[in-house]
Amino acid sequence: VQADGTDGNCVTFVLHDEDHTLGNSLRYMVMKNPDVEFCGYCITHPSESKINFRIQTKGALPAVEPFRKGLNDLMGVCQHVLNTFEVRLFLKSS
């Protein structure tokens, strides 16, 4: 992950080897934060496997904070889905 931005509350993160799968999910999680004014991403070119992920926050909150929280929240959601799947799979096979 690379970060670009002179202002701490408006930063573009470059995520390498990623695509819409992470970009759209992470954008959704970050936008749930009421301190985030703008969040969006783009893929610069279809042949490049990287996304530019931009976050702008309200006030003095550094953009890296909702970025980190969004990633952690998304990991929690994925873990919940995996746990639910494994429980259902175990119950079905019993």
Tab-separated table of N, CA and C in Angstrom:
chain	number	residue	atom	x	y	z
A	1	VAL	N	0.853	-1.182	0.000
A	1	VAL	CA	0.000	0.000	0.000
A	1	VAL	C	0.890	1.234	0.000
A	2	GLN	N	0.621	2.139	-0.912
A	2	GLN	CA	1.291	3.437	-0.953
A	2	GLN	C	0.255	4.494	-0.621
A	3	ALA	N	0.695	5.569	0.012
A	3	ALA	CA	-0.207	6.678	0.329
A	3	ALA	C	0.335	7.943	-0.302
A	4	ASP	N	-0.555	8.746	-0.877
A	4	ASP	CA	-0.166	9.992	-1.508
A	4	ASP	C	-1.138	11.078	-1.088
A	5	GLY	N	-0.613	12.162	-0.567
A	5	GLY	CA	-1.458	13.282	-0.170
A	5	GLY	C	-0.704	14.180	0.787
A	6	THR	N	-0.763	15.467	0.547
A	6	THR	CA	-0.073	16.411	1.421
A	6	THR	C	-0.907	16.735	2.651
A	7	ASP	N	-2.207	16.573	2.545
A	7	ASP	CA	-3.113	16.837	3.647
A	7	ASP	C	-3.468	15.506	4.303
A	8	GLY	N	-3.340	15.391	5.607
A	8	GLY	CA	-3.577	14.131	6.291
A	8	GLY	C	-4.998	13.629	6.244
A	9	ASN	N	-5.962	14.528	6.005
A	9	ASN	CA	-7.352	14.066	5.979
A	9	ASN	C	-7.875	13.831	4.564
A	10	CYS	N	-7.011	13.930	3.570
A	10	CYS	CA	-7.384	13.629	2.184
A	10	CYS	C	-6.213	12.893	1.540
A	11	VAL	N	-6.343	11.572	1.438
A	11	VAL	CA	-5.229	10.740	0.999
A	11	VAL	C	-5.703	9.747	-0.053
A	12	THR	N	-4.841	9.489	-1.037
A	12	THR	CA	-5.077	8.428	-2.007
A	12	THR	C	-4.140	7.278	-1.692
A	13	PHE	N	-4.726	6.133	-1.418
A	13	PHE	CA	-3.951	4.922	-1.151
A	13	PHE	C	-3.905	4.113	-2.440
A	14	VAL	N	-2.736	3.594	-2.786
A	14	VAL	CA	-2.589	2.744	-3.965
A	14	VAL	C	-2.431	1.315	-3.474
A	15	LEU	N	-3.392	0.471	-3.845
A	15	LEU	CA	-3.367	-0.929	-3.431
A	15	LEU	C	-2.996	-1.779	-4.636
A	16	HIS	N	-1.859	-2.423	-4.544
A	16	HIS	CA	-1.348	-3.235	-5.651
A	16	HIS	C	-1.943	-4.644	-5.604
A	17	ASP	N	-2.084	-5.244	-6.766
A	17	ASP	CA	-2.627	-6.595	-6.934
A	17	ASP	C	-4.052	-6.710	-6.383
A	18	GLU	N	-4.842	-5.667	-6.564
A	18	GLU	CA	-6.234	-5.678	-6.123
A	18	GLU	C	-7.135	-5.196	-7.256
A	19	ASP	N	-8.443	-5.444	-7.103
A	19	ASP	CA	-9.399	-5.056	-8.135
A	19	ASP	C	-10.718	-4.643	-7.482
A	20	HIS	N	-11.809	-4.705	-8.243
A	20	HIS	CA	-13.115	-4.275	-7.750
A	20	HIS	C	-13.594	-5.079	-6.533
A	21	THR	N	-13.138	-6.317	-6.412
A	21	THR	CA	-13.579	-7.155	-5.299
A	21	THR	C	-13.280	-6.481	-3.968
A	22	LEU	N	-12.058	-6.048	-3.788
A	22	LEU	CA	-11.702	-5.351	-2.556
A	22	LEU	C	-12.162	-3.900	-2.605
A	23	GLY	N	-11.999	-3.240	-3.730
A	23	GLY	CA	-12.310	-1.821	-3.833
A	23	GLY	C	-13.731	-1.475	-3.456
A	24	ASN	N	-14.690	-2.179	-4.003
A	24	ASN	CA	-16.092	-1.867	-3.738
A	24	ASN	C	-16.486	-2.241	-2.308
A	25	SER	N	-16.013	-3.380	-1.826
A	25	SER	CA	-16.326	-3.806	-0.461
A	25	SER	C	-15.736	-2.839	0.562
A	26	LEU	N	-14.489	-2.451	0.346
A	26	LEU	CA	-13.827	-1.541	1.276
A	26	LEU	C	-14.457	-0.153	1.230
A	27	ARG	N	-14.835	0.295	0.050
A	27	ARG	CA	-15.495	1.596	-0.070
A	27	ARG	C	-16.786	1.606	0.740
A	28	TYR	N	-17.550	0.535	0.659
A	28	TYR	CA	-18.794	0.439	1.424
A	28	TYR	C	-18.525	0.530	2.922
A	29	MET	N	-17.526	-0.209	3.395
A	29	MET	CA	-17.222	-0.228	4.826
A	29	MET	C	-16.731	1.140	5.306
A	30	VAL	N	-15.895	1.805	4.512
A	30	VAL	CA	-15.358	3.106	4.902
A	30	VAL	C	-16.464	4.157	4.910
A	31	MET	N	-17.383	4.099	3.953
A	31	MET	CA	-18.447	5.099	3.874
A	31	MET	C	-19.448	4.981	5.025
A	32	LYS	N	-19.445	3.885	5.759
A	32	LYS	CA	-20.313	3.750	6.918
A	32	LYS	C	-19.845	4.641	8.073
A	33	ASN	N	-18.611	5.106	7.997
A	33	ASN	CA	-18.045	5.967	9.037
A	33	ASN	C	-18.591	7.390	8.856
A	34	PRO	N	-19.252	7.955	9.869
A	34	PRO	CA	-19.836	9.295	9.722
A	34	PRO	C	-18.791	10.411	9.601
A	35	ASP	N	-17.534	10.125	9.935
A	35	ASP	CA	-16.468	11.128	9.820
A	35	ASP	C	-15.865	11.192	8.418
A	36	VAL	N	-16.319	10.328	7.527
A	36	VAL	CA	-15.793	10.299	6.157
A	36	VAL	C	-16.684	11.147	5.263
A	37	GLU	N	-16.067	12.107	4.604
A	37	GLU	CA	-16.793	13.000	3.699
A	37	GLU	C	-16.872	12.427	2.290
A	38	PHE	N	-15.782	11.783	1.850
A	38	PHE	CA	-15.738	11.196	0.508
A	38	PHE	C	-14.881	9.938	0.545
A	39	CYS	N	-15.318	8.936	-0.191
A	39	CYS	CA	-14.527	7.728	-0.369
A	39	CYS	C	-14.857	7.166	-1.747
A	40	GLY	N	-13.839	6.905	-2.511
A	40	GLY	CA	-14.041	6.334	-3.836
A	40	GLY	C	-12.779	5.647	-4.306
A	41	TYR	N	-12.916	4.882	-5.352
A	41	TYR	CA	-11.734	4.208	-5.899
A	41	TYR	C	-11.866	4.133	-7.412
A	42	CYS	N	-10.732	3.928	-8.050
A	42	CYS	CA	-10.744	3.707	-9.501
A	42	CYS	C	-9.613	2.761	-9.856
A	43	ILE	N	-9.828	2.071	-10.944
A	43	ILE	CA	-8.783	1.237	-11.526
A	43	ILE	C	-8.265	2.009	-12.721
A	44	THR	N	-6.986	2.347	-12.676
A	44	THR	CA	-6.433	3.249	-13.680
A	44	THR	C	-6.497	2.667	-15.094
A	45	HIS	N	-6.297	1.367	-15.217
A	45	HIS	CA	-6.353	0.716	-16.529
A	45	HIS	C	-6.644	-0.766	-16.316
A	46	PRO	N	-7.460	-1.380	-17.185
A	46	PRO	CA	-7.815	-2.796	-16.988
A	46	PRO	C	-6.611	-3.743	-16.962
A	47	SER	N	-5.519	-3.366	-17.603
A	47	SER	CA	-4.354	-4.256	-17.622
A	47	SER	C	-3.480	-4.100	-16.373
A	48	GLU	N	-3.773	-3.108	-15.538
A	48	GLU	CA	-3.017	-2.915	-14.294
A	48	GLU	C	-3.812	-3.500	-13.138
A	49	SER	N	-3.135	-4.232	-12.280
A	49	SER	CA	-3.831	-4.835	-11.130
A	49	SER	C	-3.567	-3.996	-9.884
A	50	LYS	N	-4.053	-2.759	-9.925
A	50	LYS	CA	-3.966	-1.885	-8.753
A	50	LYS	C	-5.148	-0.930	-8.764
A	51	ILE	N	-5.485	-0.463	-7.573
A	51	ILE	CA	-6.564	0.507	-7.468
A	51	ILE	C	-6.064	1.729	-6.710
A	52	ASN	N	-6.602	2.874	-7.088
A	52	ASN	CA	-6.384	4.119	-6.352
A	52	ASN	C	-7.605	4.310	-5.470
A	53	PHE	N	-7.383	4.344	-4.176
A	53	PHE	CA	-8.459	4.392	-3.196
A	53	PHE	C	-8.333	5.698	-2.422
A	54	ARG	N	-9.295	6.603	-2.601
A	54	ARG	CA	-9.205	7.940	-2.013
A	54	ARG	C	-10.196	8.111	-0.870
A	55	ILE	N	-9.703	8.692	0.225
A	55	ILE	CA	-10.538	8.969	1.393
A	55	ILE	C	-10.329	10.420	1.797
A	56	GLN	N	-11.432	11.111	2.036
A	56	GLN	CA	-11.390	12.464	2.583
A	56	GLN	C	-12.273	12.483	3.817
A	57	THR	N	-11.700	12.936	4.928
A	57	THR	CA	-12.433	12.952	6.189
A	57	THR	C	-12.845	14.367	6.559
A	58	LYS	N	-13.790	14.444	7.490
A	58	LYS	CA	-14.227	15.728	8.030
A	58	LYS	C	-13.308	16.095	9.188
A	59	GLY	N	-13.029	17.363	9.345
A	59	GLY	CA	-12.246	17.814	10.489
A	59	GLY	C	-10.798	17.369	10.433
A	60	ALA	N	-10.259	17.073	11.593
A	60	ALA	CA	-8.830	16.772	11.696
A	60	ALA	C	-8.528	15.274	11.729
A	61	LEU	N	-9.518	14.428	11.518
A	61	LEU	CA	-9.289	12.987	11.544
A	61	LEU	C	-8.403	12.573	10.377
A	62	PRO	N	-7.260	11.925	10.634
A	62	PRO	CA	-6.403	11.465	9.538
A	62	PRO	C	-7.108	10.388	8.710
A	63	ALA	N	-6.947	10.437	7.405
A	63	ALA	CA	-7.628	9.497	6.503
A	63	ALA	C	-7.201	8.056	6.742
A	64	VAL	N	-6.026	7.871	7.295
A	64	VAL	CA	-5.558	6.500	7.527
A	64	VAL	C	-6.401	5.788	8.582
A	65	GLU	N	-7.023	6.528	9.488
A	65	GLU	CA	-7.839	5.903	10.538
A	65	GLU	C	-9.081	5.208	9.975
A	66	PRO	N	-9.925	5.875	9.176
A	66	PRO	CA	-11.067	5.147	8.606
A	66	PRO	C	-10.638	4.071	7.606
A	67	PHE	N	-9.479	4.259	6.976
A	67	PHE	CA	-8.948	3.234	6.069
A	67	PHE	C	-8.643	1.971	6.869
A	68	ARG	N	-7.937	2.122	7.969
A	68	ARG	CA	-7.591	0.991	8.837
A	68	ARG	C	-8.857	0.351	9.425
A	69	LYS	N	-9.783	1.185	9.891
A	69	LYS	CA	-11.032	0.671	10.475
A	69	LYS	C	-11.846	-0.080	9.427
A	70	GLY	N	-11.907	0.460	8.209
A	70	GLY	CA	-12.636	-0.214	7.131
A	70	GLY	C	-12.052	-1.576	6.818
A	71	LEU	N	-10.729	-1.666	6.781
A	71	LEU	CA	-10.083	-2.961	6.530
A	71	LEU	C	-10.377	-3.949	7.656
A	72	ASN	N	-10.283	-3.484	8.898
A	72	ASN	CA	-10.566	-4.365	10.036
A	72	ASN	C	-12.027	-4.803	10.054
A	73	ASP	N	-12.945	-3.879	9.787
A	73	ASP	CA	-14.367	-4.224	9.744
A	73	ASP	C	-14.659	-5.225	8.635
A	74	LEU	N	-14.028	-5.040	7.486
A	74	LEU	CA	-14.227	-5.953	6.364
A	74	LEU	C	-13.686	-7.347	6.692
A	75	MET	N	-12.540	-7.400	7.364
A	75	MET	CA	-12.017	-8.703	7.790
A	75	MET	C	-12.977	-9.381	8.764
A	76	GLY	N	-13.603	-8.592	9.650
A	76	GLY	CA	-14.576	-9.150	10.581
A	76	GLY	C	-15.789	-9.724	9.876
A	77	VAL	N	-16.275	-9.019	8.864
A	77	VAL	CA	-17.421	-9.505	8.082
A	77	VAL	C	-17.049	-10.797	7.358
A	78	CYS	N	-15.875	-10.823	6.749
A	78	CYS	CA	-15.432	-12.027	6.034
A	78	CYS	C	-15.282	-13.207	6.988
A	79	GLN	N	-14.750	-12.960	8.181
A	79	GLN	CA	-14.604	-14.025	9.171
A	79	GLN	C	-15.965	-14.549	9.605
A	80	HIS	N	-16.932	-13.656	9.780
A	80	HIS	CA	-18.293	-14.071	10.148
A	80	HIS	C	-18.911	-14.950	9.057
A	81	VAL	N	-18.747	-14.557	7.814
A	81	VAL	CA	-19.287	-15.347	6.698
A	81	VAL	C	-18.629	-16.725	6.666
A	82	LEU	N	-17.314	-16.765	6.845
A	82	LEU	CA	-16.603	-18.045	6.846
A	82	LEU	C	-17.065	-18.932	7.997
A	83	ASN	N	-17.179	-18.362	9.200
A	83	ASN	CA	-17.640	-19.140	10.355
A	83	ASN	C	-19.050	-19.675	10.143
A	84	THR	N	-19.943	-18.851	9.626
A	84	THR	CA	-21.317	-19.274	9.367
A	84	THR	C	-21.347	-20.405	8.344
A	85	PHE	N	-20.554	-20.266	7.291
A	85	PHE	CA	-20.482	-21.297	6.265
A	85	PHE	C	-19.993	-22.617	6.854
A	86	GLU	N	-18.928	-22.551	7.660
A	86	GLU	CA	-18.370	-23.772	8.233
A	86	GLU	C	-19.341	-24.440	9.197
A	87	VAL	N	-20.075	-23.649	9.983
A	87	VAL	CA	-21.075	-24.223	10.896
A	87	VAL	C	-22.166	-24.915	10.108
A	88	ARG	N	-22.678	-24.260	9.070
A	88	ARG	CA	-23.754	-24.863	8.250
A	88	ARG	C	-23.254	-26.122	7.546
A	89	LEU	N	-22.019	-26.088	7.077
A	89	LEU	CA	-21.445	-27.245	6.391
A	89	LEU	C	-21.300	-28.391	7.375
A	90	PHE	N	-20.851	-28.103	8.591
A	90	PHE	CA	-20.700	-29.138	9.616
A	90	PHE	C	-22.051	-29.722	10.005
A	91	LEU	N	-23.071	-28.850	10.182
A	91	LEU	CA	-24.408	-29.340	10.563
A	91	LEU	C	-25.013	-30.200	9.478
A	92	LYS	N	-24.750	-29.837	8.230
A	92	LYS	CA	-25.318	-30.599	7.113
A	92	LYS	C	-24.668	-31.968	7.011
A	93	SER	N	-23.356	-32.048	7.299
A	93	SER	CA	-22.665	-33.320	7.167
A	93	SER	C	-22.840	-34.216	8.380
A	94	SER	N	-23.419	-33.697	9.461
A	94	SER	CA	-23.623	-34.527	10.674
A	94	SER	C	-24.884	-35.344	10.588
